[in-house]
mmCIF file of C-alpha atoms and ligand atoms in Angstrom:
data_model
loop_
_atom_site.group_PDB
_atom_site.id
_atom_site.type_symbol
_atom_site.label_atom_id
_atom_site.label_comp_id
_atom_site.label_asym_id
_atom_site.label_seq_id
_atom_site.Cartn_x
_atom_site.Cartn_y
_atom_site.Cartn_z
ATOM 1 C CA MET A 246 -0.204 0.061 -0.346
ATOM 2 C CA ARG A 247 1.590 3.545 -1.071
ATOM 3 C CA MET A 248 -0.957 6.084 -0.488
ATOM 4 C CA ASP A 249 -1.028 9.283 0.679
ATOM 5 C CA TRP A 250 -2.466 10.606 3.824
ATOM 6 C CA PRO A 251 -5.630 12.260 1.773
ATOM 7 C CA GLU A 252 -6.219 9.034 -0.135
ATOM 8 C CA LEU A 253 -5.837 6.467 3.364
ATOM 9 C CA LYS A 254 -8.376 8.509 4.669
ATOM 10 C CA ALA A 255 -10.509 8.671 1.728
ATOM 11 C CA LYS A 256 -9.716 4.806 1.935
ATOM 12 C CA VAL A 257 -10.472 3.637 5.497
ATOM 13 C CA ALA A 258 -13.847 6.168 5.528
ATOM 14 C CA SER A 259 -15.436 3.887 2.529
ATOM 15 C CA CYS A 260 -13.724 0.609 3.292
ATOM 16 C CA VAL A 261 -16.197 -2.513 3.391
ATOM 17 C CA ASP A 262 -13.128 -4.684 3.789
ATOM 18 C CA CYS A 263 -14.569 -6.568 6.741
ATOM 19 C CA PRO A 264 -17.906 -7.308 8.308
ATOM 20 C CA LEU A 265 -17.364 -4.611 10.919
ATOM 21 C CA HIS A 266 -18.518 -1.982 8.702
ATOM 22 C CA ALA A 267 -21.656 -3.073 8.600
ATOM 23 C CA LYS A 268 -22.987 -1.671 12.181
ATOM 24 C CA ARG A 269 -20.298 1.315 12.640
ATOM 25 C CA ASN A 270 -21.676 4.548 12.053
ATOM 26 C CA LYS A 271 -18.321 6.746 11.659
ATOM 27 C CA THR A 272 -14.894 4.658 10.892
ATOM 28 C CA VAL A 273 -12.379 5.835 13.733
ATOM 29 C CA PHE A 274 -9.093 6.775 11.387
ATOM 30 C CA GLY A 275 -6.959 8.317 14.285
ATOM 31 C CA VAL A 276 -5.398 11.537 14.994
ATOM 32 C CA GLY A 277 -3.133 13.776 15.770
ATOM 33 C CA ASP A 278 0.672 14.759 14.775
ATOM 34 C CA GLU A 279 1.121 12.945 11.586
ATOM 35 C CA ASN A 280 5.246 13.555 12.132
ATOM 36 C CA ALA A 281 4.630 12.618 15.594
ATOM 37 C CA ASN A 282 7.662 10.742 17.450
ATOM 38 C CA TRP A 283 5.310 9.098 19.476
ATOM 39 C CA LEU A 284 2.210 6.822 18.243
ATOM 40 C CA PHE A 285 -0.723 5.030 20.686
ATOM 41 C CA VAL A 286 -2.527 2.532 19.620
ATOM 42 C CA GLY A 287 -5.347 1.708 21.131
ATOM 43 C CA GLU A 288 -7.947 -1.503 20.465
ATOM 44 C CA GLY A 289 -10.765 -0.363 18.561
ATOM 45 C CA PRO A 290 -13.248 2.459 18.409
ATOM 46 C CA GLY A 291 -15.934 2.308 21.664
ATOM 47 C CA ALA A 292 -19.849 3.776 21.274
ATOM 48 C CA ASP A 293 -18.306 7.227 21.971
ATOM 49 C CA GLU A 294 -15.477 7.432 19.339
ATOM 50 C CA ASP A 295 -18.308 5.124 16.648
ATOM 51 C CA ALA A 296 -20.712 8.141 17.466
ATOM 52 C CA GLN A 297 -17.527 11.108 17.192
ATOM 53 C CA GLY A 298 -15.156 9.428 14.545
ATOM 54 C CA GLU A 299 -12.030 10.085 16.837
ATOM 55 C CA PRO A 300 -10.580 7.160 19.235
ATOM 56 C CA PHE A 301 -9.795 7.944 22.724
ATOM 57 C CA VAL A 302 -12.679 10.199 23.438
ATOM 58 C CA GLY A 303 -15.156 8.367 26.164
ATOM 59 C CA GLN A 304 -13.410 7.616 29.711
ATOM 60 C CA ALA A 305 -11.057 5.750 29.055
ATOM 61 C CA GLY A 306 -10.272 8.033 26.430
ATOM 62 C CA LYS A 307 -10.043 10.799 29.497
ATOM 63 C CA LEU A 308 -7.506 8.462 31.228
ATOM 64 C CA LEU A 309 -5.213 8.126 28.350
ATOM 65 C CA ASP A 310 -4.746 11.794 28.352
ATOM 66 C CA ASN A 311 -3.944 12.074 31.692
ATOM 67 C CA MET A 312 -1.246 9.336 31.076
ATOM 68 C CA LEU A 313 -0.030 11.617 28.675
ATOM 69 C CA ALA A 314 -0.064 14.236 30.943
ATOM 70 C CA ALA A 315 1.761 12.268 33.316
ATOM 71 C CA ILE A 316 4.377 12.196 30.927
ATOM 72 C CA LYS A 317 3.956 15.474 29.900
ATOM 73 C CA LEU A 318 2.584 14.928 26.293
ATOM 74 C CA LYS A 319 -0.183 16.258 24.930
ATOM 75 C CA ARG A 320 -2.729 14.839 22.274
ATOM 76 C CA GLY A 321 -2.384 16.255 18.646
ATOM 77 C CA HIS A 322 1.396 17.699 19.587
ATOM 78 C CA ASN A 323 4.342 15.120 18.844
ATOM 79 C CA VAL A 324 1.366 12.368 19.910
ATOM 80 C CA TYR A 325 -0.558 10.113 17.343
ATOM 81 C CA ILE A 326 -3.585 7.827 18.495
ATOM 82 C CA ALA A 327 -4.772 5.140 16.359
ATOM 83 C CA ASN A 328 -6.382 1.950 16.998
ATOM 84 C CA VAL A 329 -5.894 -1.745 15.684
ATOM 85 C CA VAL A 330 -9.255 -1.757 13.779
ATOM 86 C CA LYS A 331 -11.164 1.198 12.787
ATOM 87 C CA CYS A 332 -15.149 0.273 12.662
ATOM 88 C CA ARG A 333 -16.642 -0.339 16.263
ATOM 89 C CA ALA A 334 -16.833 -3.938 16.484
ATOM 90 C CA PRO A 335 -20.665 -4.883 18.479
ATOM 91 C CA GLY A 336 -21.145 -4.160 21.778
ATOM 92 C CA ASN A 337 -17.533 -3.965 22.275
ATOM 93 C CA ARG A 338 -16.223 -7.436 21.736
ATOM 94 C CA ASN A 339 -12.905 -7.740 21.215
ATOM 95 C CA PRO A 340 -12.352 -7.483 17.052
ATOM 96 C CA GLN A 341 -11.773 -10.727 15.435
ATOM 97 C CA PRO A 342 -7.871 -11.362 14.092
ATOM 98 C CA GLU A 343 -9.522 -11.554 10.317
ATOM 99 C CA GLU A 344 -11.169 -8.277 11.547
ATOM 100 C CA ALA A 345 -7.209 -7.296 12.579
ATOM 101 C CA LEU A 346 -5.853 -8.941 9.644
ATOM 102 C CA ALA A 347 -8.567 -6.801 7.080
ATOM 103 C CA CYS A 348 -7.724 -3.717 9.017
ATOM 104 C CA GLU A 349 -3.934 -4.204 9.611
ATOM 105 C CA PRO A 350 -2.770 -2.914 6.018
ATOM 106 C CA TYR A 351 -3.843 0.676 7.297
ATOM 107 C CA LEU A 352 -2.619 1.221 10.556
ATOM 108 C CA HIS A 353 0.841 0.120 8.567
ATOM 109 C CA ARG A 354 0.785 2.794 6.095
ATOM 110 C CA GLN A 355 -0.254 5.201 9.283
ATOM 111 C CA ILE A 356 2.613 4.102 10.655
ATOM 112 C CA GLU A 357 5.123 4.464 7.201
ATOM 113 C CA LEU A 358 4.015 7.756 6.922
ATOM 114 C CA ILE A 359 4.263 9.096 10.858
ATOM 115 C CA LYS A 360 7.693 7.329 11.112
ATOM 116 C CA PRO A 361 6.952 7.472 14.780
ATOM 117 C CA ARG A 362 10.349 6.552 16.968
ATOM 118 C CA LEU A 363 8.049 4.807 19.912
ATOM 119 C CA ILE A 364 4.665 2.696 19.295
ATOM 120 C CA ILE A 365 3.100 2.292 22.620
ATOM 121 C CA ALA A 366 0.596 -0.922 22.863
ATOM 122 C CA LEU A 367 -2.355 0.026 24.762
ATOM 123 C CA GLY A 368 -3.592 -3.592 25.748
ATOM 124 C CA LYS A 369 -3.668 -6.954 24.780
ATOM 125 C CA VAL A 370 -5.656 -6.340 21.427
ATOM 126 C CA ALA A 371 -2.687 -3.864 20.256
ATOM 127 C CA ALA A 372 0.440 -5.440 21.314
ATOM 128 C CA VAL A 373 -0.888 -9.190 20.206
ATOM 129 C CA ASN A 374 -1.471 -8.113 16.672
ATOM 130 C CA LEU A 375 1.258 -5.681 16.072
ATOM 131 C CA LEU A 376 3.945 -8.511 17.618
ATOM 132 C CA ALA A 377 1.814 -11.257 15.436
ATOM 133 C CA ARG A 378 2.044 -12.891 18.522
ATOM 134 C CA GLU A 379 0.353 -14.443 21.135
ATOM 135 C CA ALA A 380 1.278 -13.662 24.772
ATOM 136 C CA SER A 381 -0.174 -11.510 27.954
ATOM 137 C CA ILE A 382 0.607 -8.051 29.525
ATOM 138 C CA ALA A 383 1.932 -9.555 31.912
ATOM 139 C CA SER A 384 4.901 -11.384 29.919
ATOM 140 C CA LEU A 385 4.667 -8.274 27.285
ATOM 141 C CA ARG A 386 5.761 -5.378 29.899
ATOM 142 C CA GLY A 387 8.705 -3.895 30.705
ATOM 143 C CA ARG A 388 10.643 -4.762 27.610
ATOM 144 C CA LEU A 389 11.356 -3.438 24.653
ATOM 145 C CA HIS A 390 9.866 -4.807 21.037
ATOM 146 C CA GLN A 391 9.708 -4.249 17.964
ATOM 147 C CA TYR A 392 6.950 -3.554 15.254
ATOM 148 C CA ARG A 393 8.765 -3.878 11.515
ATOM 149 C CA GLY A 394 12.088 -2.073 13.172
ATOM 150 C CA ILE A 395 10.408 0.527 15.242
ATOM 151 C CA PRO A 396 10.877 0.206 19.042
ATOM 152 C CA LEU A 397 7.234 -0.683 21.091
ATOM 153 C CA VAL A 398 6.161 -1.130 24.143
ATOM 154 C CA VAL A 399 3.106 -2.514 25.846
ATOM 155 C CA THR A 400 1.068 -1.374 28.486
ATOM 156 C CA TYR A 401 -2.242 -1.790 30.045
ATOM 157 C CA HIS A 402 -5.022 -0.115 28.403
ATOM 158 C CA PRO A 403 -7.135 2.277 30.089
ATOM 159 C CA ALA A 404 -10.234 0.663 29.451
ATOM 160 C CA TYR A 405 -9.157 -1.600 32.214
ATOM 161 C CA LEU A 406 -7.034 0.517 34.167
ATOM 162 C CA LEU A 407 -10.236 1.624 34.982
ATOM 163 C CA ARG A 408 -11.733 -1.656 35.988
ATOM 164 C CA SER A 409 -8.569 -2.658 37.732
ATOM 165 C CA LEU A 410 -6.882 0.345 39.611
ATOM 166 C CA GLY A 411 -4.162 -1.943 41.088
ATOM 167 C CA ASP A 412 -2.593 -2.201 38.084
ATOM 168 C CA LYS A 413 -1.909 1.525 37.888
ATOM 169 C CA ALA A 414 1.433 1.665 39.480
ATOM 170 C CA LYS A 415 2.586 -0.826 37.196
ATOM 171 C CA ALA A 416 1.329 1.287 33.959
ATOM 172 C CA TRP A 417 2.864 4.187 35.342
ATOM 173 C CA ALA A 418 6.119 2.176 35.470
ATOM 174 C CA ASP A 419 5.550 1.649 31.889
ATOM 175 C CA LEU A 420 4.871 4.790 30.430
ATOM 176 C CA CYS A 421 8.923 5.798 32.827
ATOM 177 C CA PHE A 422 10.016 3.111 30.456
ATOM 178 C CA ALA A 423 9.013 4.659 27.642
ATOM 179 C CA VAL A 424 10.325 8.164 28.544
ATOM 180 C CA ASP A 425 13.535 6.591 29.088
ATOM 181 C CA THR A 426 12.972 4.371 26.300
ATOM 182 C CA MET A 427 12.924 7.502 23.977
ATOM 183 C CA LYS A 428 15.613 9.396 25.498
ATOM 184 C CA ASP A 429 17.712 6.781 25.362
ATOM 185 C CA LEU A 430 16.554 6.438 21.346
ATOM 186 C CA GLN A 431 17.121 10.832 21.092
ATOM 187 C CA THR A 432 20.442 10.344 22.589
ATOM 188 C CA GLY A 433 21.224 7.291 20.367
ATOM 189 C CA ALA A 434 22.005 5.557 24.127
ATOM 190 C CA PRO A 435 21.964 1.777 23.294
ATOM 191 C CA ALA A 436 18.643 -0.086 23.950
ATOM 192 C CA PRO A 437 18.219 -0.899 27.780
ATOM 193 C CA THR A 438 16.701 -4.730 27.627
ATOM 194 C CA LEU A 439 17.105 -6.591 24.218
ATOM 195 C CA TYR A 440 15.196 -5.724 21.011
ATOM 196 C CA GLU A 441 12.080 -9.131 20.632
ATOM 197 C CA ASN A 442 11.860 -10.187 17.219
ATOM 198 C CA VAL A 443 8.311 -10.356 16.006
HETATM 199 N N1 URA B 1020 -10.846 1.796 23.095
HETATM 200 C C1 URA B 1020 -9.899 2.105 22.272
HETATM 201 O O1 URA B 1020 -9.423 0.896 22.422
HETATM 202 N N2 URA B 1020 -9.581 2.532 21.670
HETATM 203 C C2 URA B 1020 -10.683 3.516 21.702
HETATM 204 O O2 URA B 1020 -10.314 4.384 20.496
HETATM 205 C C3 URA B 1020 -11.457 4.416 22.679
HETATM 206 C C4 URA B 1020 -11.279 2.998 23.282
HETATM 207 FE FE1 SF4 B 1021 -12.526 -1.892 6.791
HETATM 208 FE FE2 SF4 B 1021 -10.934 -1.848 9.346
HETATM 209 FE FE3 SF4 B 1021 -13.558 -1.447 8.709
HETATM 210 FE FE4 SF4 B 1021 -12.860 -3.463 8.841
HETATM 211 S S1 SF4 B 1021 -12.438 -2.421 10.622
HETATM 212 S S2 SF4 B 1021 -13.889 -2.085 7.222
HETATM 213 S S3 SF4 B 1021 -11.087 -3.232 7.424
HETATM 214 S S4 SF4 B 1021 -11.408 0.108 8.100
#
């Protein structure tokens, strides 16, 4: 896929490549700085996102904005936010592997165009799809992975954190790890831990 931004946006807006198109209200392409160093990837639109056409605008989105603020980032400023699937799955079920696979070329092209320095996978669906292997969040967090050569760290999904306040400290540790990793990437210091090849 070699589309530029306008072509890519138009293609997603009219996409019917998987069954999720049938019940969506709006496609949720992604939002932010198209040259961002930071890319946050979630699972897929919920009800609020489906209504508004923008990622992470509901309760989980508020928490994501707070997480960004905690590491001195702001939506749209050096940050891009996208999802594995661009259309809402009915009842907020997880996207099926076939649906994620059908939608993957769009996220992949977004990543090619943005060229982020670091990807943060929010939750298991994002992590498993980006890393193309099954694994638990517990086993993936705290280490540096990569998506097609781009460093990637894994943390909990904000919607999960809203239900499991006890894991907020771990998410904070993950964000600190991400900040340290970004610093290392910018100063050319050796990566703090081994890259996991996918
Ligand atoms: N959850 C996600 O994974 N993505 C959104 O855009 C909103 C909620
Ligand atoms: Fe197309 Fe992705 Fe929406 Fe499926 S989820 S219809 S592949 S844009």
